[in-house]
DNA sequence: CGGGATCCACAAGGATACTG
DNA sequence: CAGTATCCTTGTGGATCCCG
C-alpha cells in the first residue's frame, strides 16, 4: 500500500488503510510498551511468520508509524520503535482494549452465541 | 467465526476477532448514524458485493452487534440496527476517526512517502 | 429487494531453505 | 539474528444466476 495514492475522504477509511489489519494492530500493541527487537515481536505475535512480520514492519515504516534501527553487529540486532504518529495510535488501541474488555464481561458467561 | 471458541485472553484480540475487518468497521460507521436497509448499506459501502455484505451482517448479528428486522412484504424490506453493544463501538470508531484525521493533516502536504 | 448457491480468481499468509 | 527468496496452500471476496 503506497501513500502515493490519494487518501480516502473518510478519515476512518484512512485509518483502515494504514491499520486495517490484525497484525498491524498487534504490532502497535507490543510497541506501545516500548522498543522491541525483531525476535521479540515475532515471539509475542503468536504464530506470525517472519515474512509477514517483515513486510508489515516495512509498510508501517514507510507510512511513518515506526522507525527501524539497525545495529551493525554480528549477529544482527534490529530494533523497532513507534514514531510520534505511531504512539498516537494509543487512543485507538485503548478504545479497542476497553471495548474488548466490556464485550468479554458481557458474554463470557454464555457458552454459545449461535 | 463462532464465539463458541474461547475468546482470546487479550481484549484487543477479542476486538480484532469481532471487528478486525475493514467492512465490519465501515458497516458500524454507517449504522452509527441510524438504522439502515440492506440496499442503503450496499450503496454506501462502495464496492462491496452482496454476498460479502450479507455474510458480515450475519456474523455481526450472531455476535450481538446488530439486529436484523425483516418486514414481511413484497418486495422484501430488511433493516439493520446496532445493538447496545454495537453502539458502544462508537468509542473505537471515533478514535479511528480522530487518528485518521490527524494523520491526513500531517501527511496531506506530501506527495510521496516512499 | 434481499439473499441463497456456485464458481472462480487472486492475493495474503505459511513453510522452508539459504545468507550476511 | 534478521532477514530474502521461493513455493505452495488457503480463504476471502467478486461475479453471476436464480428465487420468494
GROMACS .gro file of C-alpha atoms (C1' of nucleotides) in nm:
model
  268
    1UNK     CA    1   0.000   0.000   0.000
    2UNK     CA    2   0.164   0.316  -0.115
    3UNK     CA    3   0.064   0.655   0.011
    4UNK     CA    4   0.117   0.799  -0.331
    5UNK     CA    5  -0.246   0.723  -0.389
    6UNK     CA    6  -0.480   0.980  -0.255
    7UNK     CA    7  -0.601   0.914   0.094
    8UNK     CA    8  -0.974   0.838   0.107
    9UNK     CA    9  -1.207   1.122   0.204
   10UNK     CA   10  -1.338   0.944   0.512
   11UNK     CA   11  -1.076   0.954   0.789
   12UNK     CA   12  -1.195   0.618   0.916
   13UNK     CA   13  -1.101   0.469   0.583
   14UNK     CA   14  -0.763   0.636   0.609
   15UNK     CA   15  -0.711   0.462   0.940
   16UNK     CA   16  -0.824   0.137   0.787
   17UNK     CA   17  -0.578   0.177   0.502
   18UNK     CA   18  -0.294   0.212   0.747
   19UNK     CA   19  -0.408  -0.007   1.033
   20UNK     CA   20  -0.688  -0.221   0.897
   21UNK     CA   21  -0.501  -0.537   0.963
   22UNK     CA   22  -0.492  -0.767   1.259
   23UNK     CA   23  -0.115  -0.795   1.265
   24UNK     CA   24  -0.052  -0.421   1.247
   25UNK     CA   25  -0.277  -0.362   1.546
   26UNK     CA   26  -0.093  -0.625   1.744
   27UNK     CA   27   0.246  -0.486   1.643
   28UNK     CA   28   0.138  -0.147   1.772
   29UNK     CA   29   0.009  -0.309   2.090
   30UNK     CA   30   0.351  -0.459   2.151
   31UNK     CA   31   0.547  -0.149   2.061
   32UNK     CA   32   0.332   0.069   2.285
   33UNK     CA   33   0.515  -0.087   2.578
   34UNK     CA   34   0.848   0.016   2.432
   35UNK     CA   35   1.108  -0.057   2.170
   36UNK     CA   36   1.130  -0.418   2.066
   37UNK     CA   37   1.367  -0.634   1.869
   38UNK     CA   38   1.252  -0.830   1.568
   39UNK     CA   39   1.271  -1.159   1.752
   40UNK     CA   40   1.076  -1.026   2.046
   41UNK     CA   41   0.795  -0.914   1.821
   42UNK     CA   42   0.793  -1.244   1.640
   43UNK     CA   43   0.768  -1.436   1.964
   44UNK     CA   44   0.500  -1.212   2.107
   45UNK     CA   45   0.294  -1.216   1.788
   46UNK     CA   46   0.194  -1.573   1.834
   47UNK     CA   47   0.218  -1.757   1.506
   48UNK     CA   48   0.323  -1.485   1.265
   49UNK     CA   49   0.575  -1.584   1.004
   50UNK     CA   50   0.889  -1.381   0.958
   51UNK     CA   51   0.794  -1.297   0.603
   52UNK     CA   52   0.466  -1.145   0.708
   53UNK     CA   53   0.616  -0.969   1.008
   54UNK     CA   54   0.893  -0.821   0.795
   55UNK     CA   55   0.657  -0.698   0.526
   56UNK     CA   56   0.421  -0.537   0.776
   57UNK     CA   57   0.708  -0.367   0.954
   58UNK     CA   58   0.836  -0.232   0.621
   59UNK     CA   59   0.498  -0.087   0.530
   60UNK     CA   60   0.447   0.066   0.872
   61UNK     CA   61   0.792   0.219   0.849
   62UNK     CA   62   0.714   0.361   0.507
   63UNK     CA   63   0.390   0.503   0.643
   64UNK     CA   64   0.573   0.681   0.922
   65UNK     CA   65   0.435   0.472   1.207
   66UNK     CA   66   0.756   0.309   1.323
   67UNK     CA   67   1.128   0.355   1.295
   68UNK     CA   68   1.381   0.084   1.229
   69UNK     CA   69   1.723   0.093   1.386
   70UNK     CA   70   1.990  -0.148   1.271
   71UNK     CA   71   2.293  -0.220   1.486
   72UNK     CA   72   2.585  -0.315   1.264
   73UNK     CA   73   2.680  -0.625   1.456
   74UNK     CA   74   2.718  -0.994   1.411
   75UNK     CA   75   2.474  -1.137   1.484
   76UNK     CA   76   2.250  -0.852   1.371
   77UNK     CA   77   2.030  -0.656   1.604
   78UNK     CA   78   1.734  -0.458   1.479
   79UNK     CA   79   1.504  -0.253   1.694
   80UNK     CA   80   1.161  -0.117   1.614
   81UNK     CA   81   1.010   0.186   1.782
   82UNK     CA   82   0.686   0.374   1.738
   83UNK     CA   83   0.715   0.722   1.592
   84UNK     CA   84   0.515   1.005   1.742
   85UNK     CA   85   0.235   0.933   1.498
   86UNK     CA   86   0.256   0.568   1.585
   87UNK     CA   87   0.238   0.649   1.954
   88UNK     CA   88  -0.079   0.843   1.892
   89UNK     CA   89  -0.242   0.516   1.793
   90UNK     CA   90  -0.262   0.453   2.165
   91UNK     CA   91  -0.601   0.622   2.164
   92UNK     CA   92  -0.731   0.373   1.911
   93UNK     CA   93  -0.564   0.084   2.086
   94UNK     CA   94  -0.709   0.180   2.422
   95UNK     CA   95  -1.057   0.213   2.276
   96UNK     CA   96  -1.025  -0.137   2.134
   97UNK     CA   97  -0.892  -0.262   2.465
   98UNK     CA   98  -1.182  -0.114   2.656
   99UNK     CA   99  -1.443  -0.240   2.417
  100UNK     CA  100  -1.298  -0.590   2.410
  101UNK     CA  101  -1.294  -0.599   2.788
  102UNK     CA  102  -1.656  -0.495   2.814
  103UNK     CA  103  -1.757  -0.742   2.548
  104UNK     CA  104  -1.584  -1.026   2.728
  105UNK     CA  105  -1.753  -0.938   3.054
  106UNK     CA  106  -2.087  -0.928   2.882
  107UNK     CA  107  -2.058  -1.257   2.703
  108UNK     CA  108  -1.810  -1.466   2.898
  109UNK     CA  109  -2.093  -1.637   3.085
  110UNK     CA  110  -2.253  -1.767   2.771
  111UNK     CA  111  -2.131  -2.092   2.631
  112UNK     CA  112  -2.263  -2.031   2.286
  113UNK     CA  113  -2.395  -1.748   2.081
  114UNK     CA  114  -2.528  -1.949   1.793
  115UNK     CA  115  -1.604  -1.705   1.335
  116UNK     CA  116  -1.807  -1.864   1.609
  117UNK     CA  117  -1.796  -1.743   1.964
  118UNK     CA  118  -1.812  -2.095   2.086
  119UNK     CA  119  -1.439  -2.084   2.083
  120UNK     CA  120  -1.287  -1.927   2.386
  121UNK     CA  121  -1.223  -1.558   2.349
  122UNK     CA  122  -0.854  -1.472   2.348
  123UNK     CA  123  -0.701  -1.350   2.674
  124UNK     CA  124  -0.601  -1.012   2.530
  125UNK     CA  125  -0.907  -0.788   2.497
  126UNK     CA  126  -0.755  -0.623   2.193
  127UNK     CA  127  -0.754  -0.959   2.021
  128UNK     CA  128  -1.115  -1.006   2.121
  129UNK     CA  129  -1.197  -0.681   1.948
  130UNK     CA  130  -0.998  -0.791   1.647
  131UNK     CA  131  -1.189  -1.119   1.633
  132UNK     CA  132  -1.516  -0.931   1.619
  133UNK     CA  133  -1.419  -0.616   1.431
  134UNK     CA  134  -1.083  -0.690   1.273
  135UNK     CA  135  -1.220  -0.640   0.928
  136UNK     CA  136  -1.242  -0.337   0.706
  137UNK     CA  137  -1.602  -0.400   0.607
  138UNK     CA  138  -1.727  -0.451   0.961
  139UNK     CA  139  -1.580  -0.120   1.068
  140UNK     CA  140  -1.747   0.056   0.778
  141UNK     CA  141  -2.079  -0.114   0.849
  142UNK     CA  142  -2.063   0.013   1.205
  143UNK     CA  143  -1.972   0.357   1.077
  144UNK     CA  144  -2.286   0.362   0.865
  145UNK     CA  145  -2.513   0.220   1.130
  146UNK     CA  146  -2.390   0.467   1.389
  147UNK     CA  147  -2.596   0.729   1.206
  148UNK     CA  148  -2.908   0.516   1.241
  149UNK     CA  149  -3.094   0.214   1.113
  150UNK     CA  150  -3.026   0.127   0.752
  151UNK     CA  151  -3.176  -0.102   0.492
  152UNK     CA  152  -2.970  -0.363   0.317
  153UNK     CA  153  -2.965  -0.169  -0.005
  154UNK     CA  154  -2.859   0.151   0.164
  155UNK     CA  155  -2.566  -0.023   0.325
  156UNK     CA  156  -2.467  -0.183  -0.001
  157UNK     CA  157  -2.471   0.150  -0.178
  158UNK     CA  158  -2.285   0.331   0.097
  159UNK     CA  159  -2.020   0.059   0.127
  160UNK     CA  160  -1.868   0.143  -0.204
  161UNK     CA  161  -1.792  -0.174  -0.394
  162UNK     CA  162  -1.892  -0.444  -0.150
  163UNK     CA  163  -2.064  -0.746  -0.300
  164UNK     CA  164  -2.396  -0.860  -0.161
  165UNK     CA  165  -2.250  -1.194  -0.064
  166UNK     CA  166  -1.983  -1.037   0.149
  167UNK     CA  167  -2.220  -0.782   0.296
  168UNK     CA  168  -2.471  -1.049   0.385
  169UNK     CA  169  -2.216  -1.275   0.546
  170UNK     CA  170  -2.069  -0.996   0.754
  171UNK     CA  171  -2.411  -0.885   0.867
  172UNK     CA  172  -2.492  -1.242   0.968
  173UNK     CA  173  -2.177  -1.276   1.173
  174UNK     CA  174  -2.226  -0.940   1.338
  175UNK     CA  175  -2.580  -1.036   1.423
  176UNK     CA  176  -2.466  -1.364   1.570
  177UNK     CA  177  -2.208  -1.179   1.774
  178UNK     CA  178  -2.471  -0.950   1.917
  179UNK     CA  179  -2.354  -0.632   1.745
  180UNK     CA  180  -2.654  -0.568   1.526
  181UNK     CA  181  -3.018  -0.670   1.499
  182UNK     CA  182  -3.196  -0.767   1.183
  183UNK     CA  183  -3.558  -0.680   1.128
  184UNK     CA  184  -3.747  -0.832   0.838
  185UNK     CA  185  -4.068  -0.674   0.714
  186UNK     CA  186  -4.287  -0.945   0.560
  187UNK     CA  187  -4.358  -0.758   0.240
  188UNK     CA  188  -4.318  -0.792  -0.129
  189UNK     CA  189  -4.068  -0.672  -0.222
  190UNK     CA  190  -3.882  -0.751   0.099
  191UNK     CA  191  -3.755  -0.486   0.336
  192UNK     CA  192  -3.481  -0.563   0.586
  193UNK     CA  193  -3.342  -0.318   0.836
  194UNK     CA  194  -3.023  -0.338   1.034
  195UNK     CA  195  -2.967  -0.161   1.363
  196UNK     CA  196  -2.682  -0.153   1.610
  197UNK     CA  197  -2.745  -0.321   1.943
  198UNK     CA  198  -2.634  -0.151   2.262
  199UNK     CA  199  -2.305  -0.335   2.241
  200UNK     CA  200  -2.274  -0.233   1.879
  201UNK     CA  201  -2.343   0.128   1.969
  202UNK     CA  202  -2.061   0.115   2.220
  203UNK     CA  203  -1.825   0.067   1.927
  204UNK     CA  204  -1.865   0.440   1.875
  205UNK     CA  205  -1.569   0.492   2.108
  206UNK     CA  206  -1.349   0.281   1.883
  207UNK     CA  207  -1.489   0.438   1.570
  208UNK     CA  208  -1.432   0.790   1.699
  209UNK     CA  209  -1.077   0.708   1.796
  210UNK     CA  210  -1.014   0.582   1.444
  211UNK     CA  211  -1.182   0.890   1.301
  212UNK     CA  212  -0.967   1.123   1.507
  213UNK     CA  213  -0.648   0.942   1.429
  214UNK     CA  214  -0.721   0.929   1.059
  215UNK     CA  215  -0.795   1.299   1.056
  216UNK     CA  216  -0.471   1.387   1.228
  217UNK     CA  217  -0.276   1.158   1.001
  218UNK     CA  218  -0.426   1.318   0.693
  219UNK     CA  219  -0.344   1.665   0.818
  220UNK     CA  220   0.010   1.558   0.889
  221UNK     CA  221   0.077   1.397   0.555
  222UNK     CA  222  -0.160   1.555   0.308
  223UNK     CA  223   0.108   1.802   0.202
  224UNK     CA  224   0.346   1.529   0.099
  225UNK     CA  225   0.312   1.389  -0.247
  226UNK     CA  226   0.501   1.073  -0.172
  227UNK     CA  227   0.618   0.883   0.128
  228UNK     CA  228   0.834   0.634  -0.050
  229DC     C1'  229  -3.546  -0.618  -0.268
  230DG     C1'  230  -3.282  -0.918  -0.009
  231DG     C1'  231  -3.024  -1.304  -0.026
  232DG     C1'  232  -2.904  -1.817  -0.110
  233DA     C1'  233  -2.599  -2.106  -0.406
  234DT     C1'  234  -2.200  -2.162  -0.719
  235DC     C1'  235  -1.790  -2.089  -0.935
  236DC     C1'  236  -1.363  -1.872  -0.972
  237DA     C1'  237  -0.954  -1.565  -0.925
  238DC     C1'  238  -0.625  -1.364  -0.673
  239DA     C1'  239  -0.355  -1.215  -0.302
  240DA     C1'  240  -0.224  -1.292   0.164
  241DG     C1'  241  -0.008  -1.578   0.451
  242DG     C1'  242   0.257  -2.016   0.599
  243DA     C1'  243   0.668  -2.322   0.545
  244DT     C1'  244   1.122  -2.394   0.418
  245DA     C1'  245   1.587  -2.309   0.287
  246DC     C1'  246   1.963  -2.005   0.245
  247DT     C1'  247   2.274  -1.583   0.376
  248DG     C1'  248   2.537  -1.156   0.554
  249DC     C1'  249   1.968  -1.271   1.441
  250DA     C1'  250   1.718  -1.075   1.091
  251DG     C1'  251   1.629  -1.101   0.706
  252DT     C1'  252   1.545  -1.251   0.143
  253DA     C1'  253   1.379  -1.575  -0.196
  254DT     C1'  254   1.062  -1.941  -0.340
  255DC     C1'  255   0.696  -2.228  -0.343
  256DC     C1'  256   0.253  -2.356  -0.220
  257DT     C1'  257  -0.189  -2.350   0.031
  258DT     C1'  258  -0.583  -2.123   0.184
  259DG     C1'  259  -0.984  -1.844   0.212
  260DT     C1'  260  -1.172  -1.408   0.122
  261DG     C1'  261  -1.413  -1.168  -0.182
  262DG     C1'  262  -1.609  -1.076  -0.658
  263DA     C1'  263  -1.937  -1.212  -1.030
  264DT     C1'  264  -2.340  -1.442  -1.172
  265DC     C1'  265  -2.778  -1.667  -1.162
  266DC     C1'  266  -3.190  -1.765  -0.954
  267DC     C1'  267  -3.572  -1.739  -0.614
  268DG     C1'  268  -3.956  -1.594  -0.258
   0.00000   0.00000   0.00000
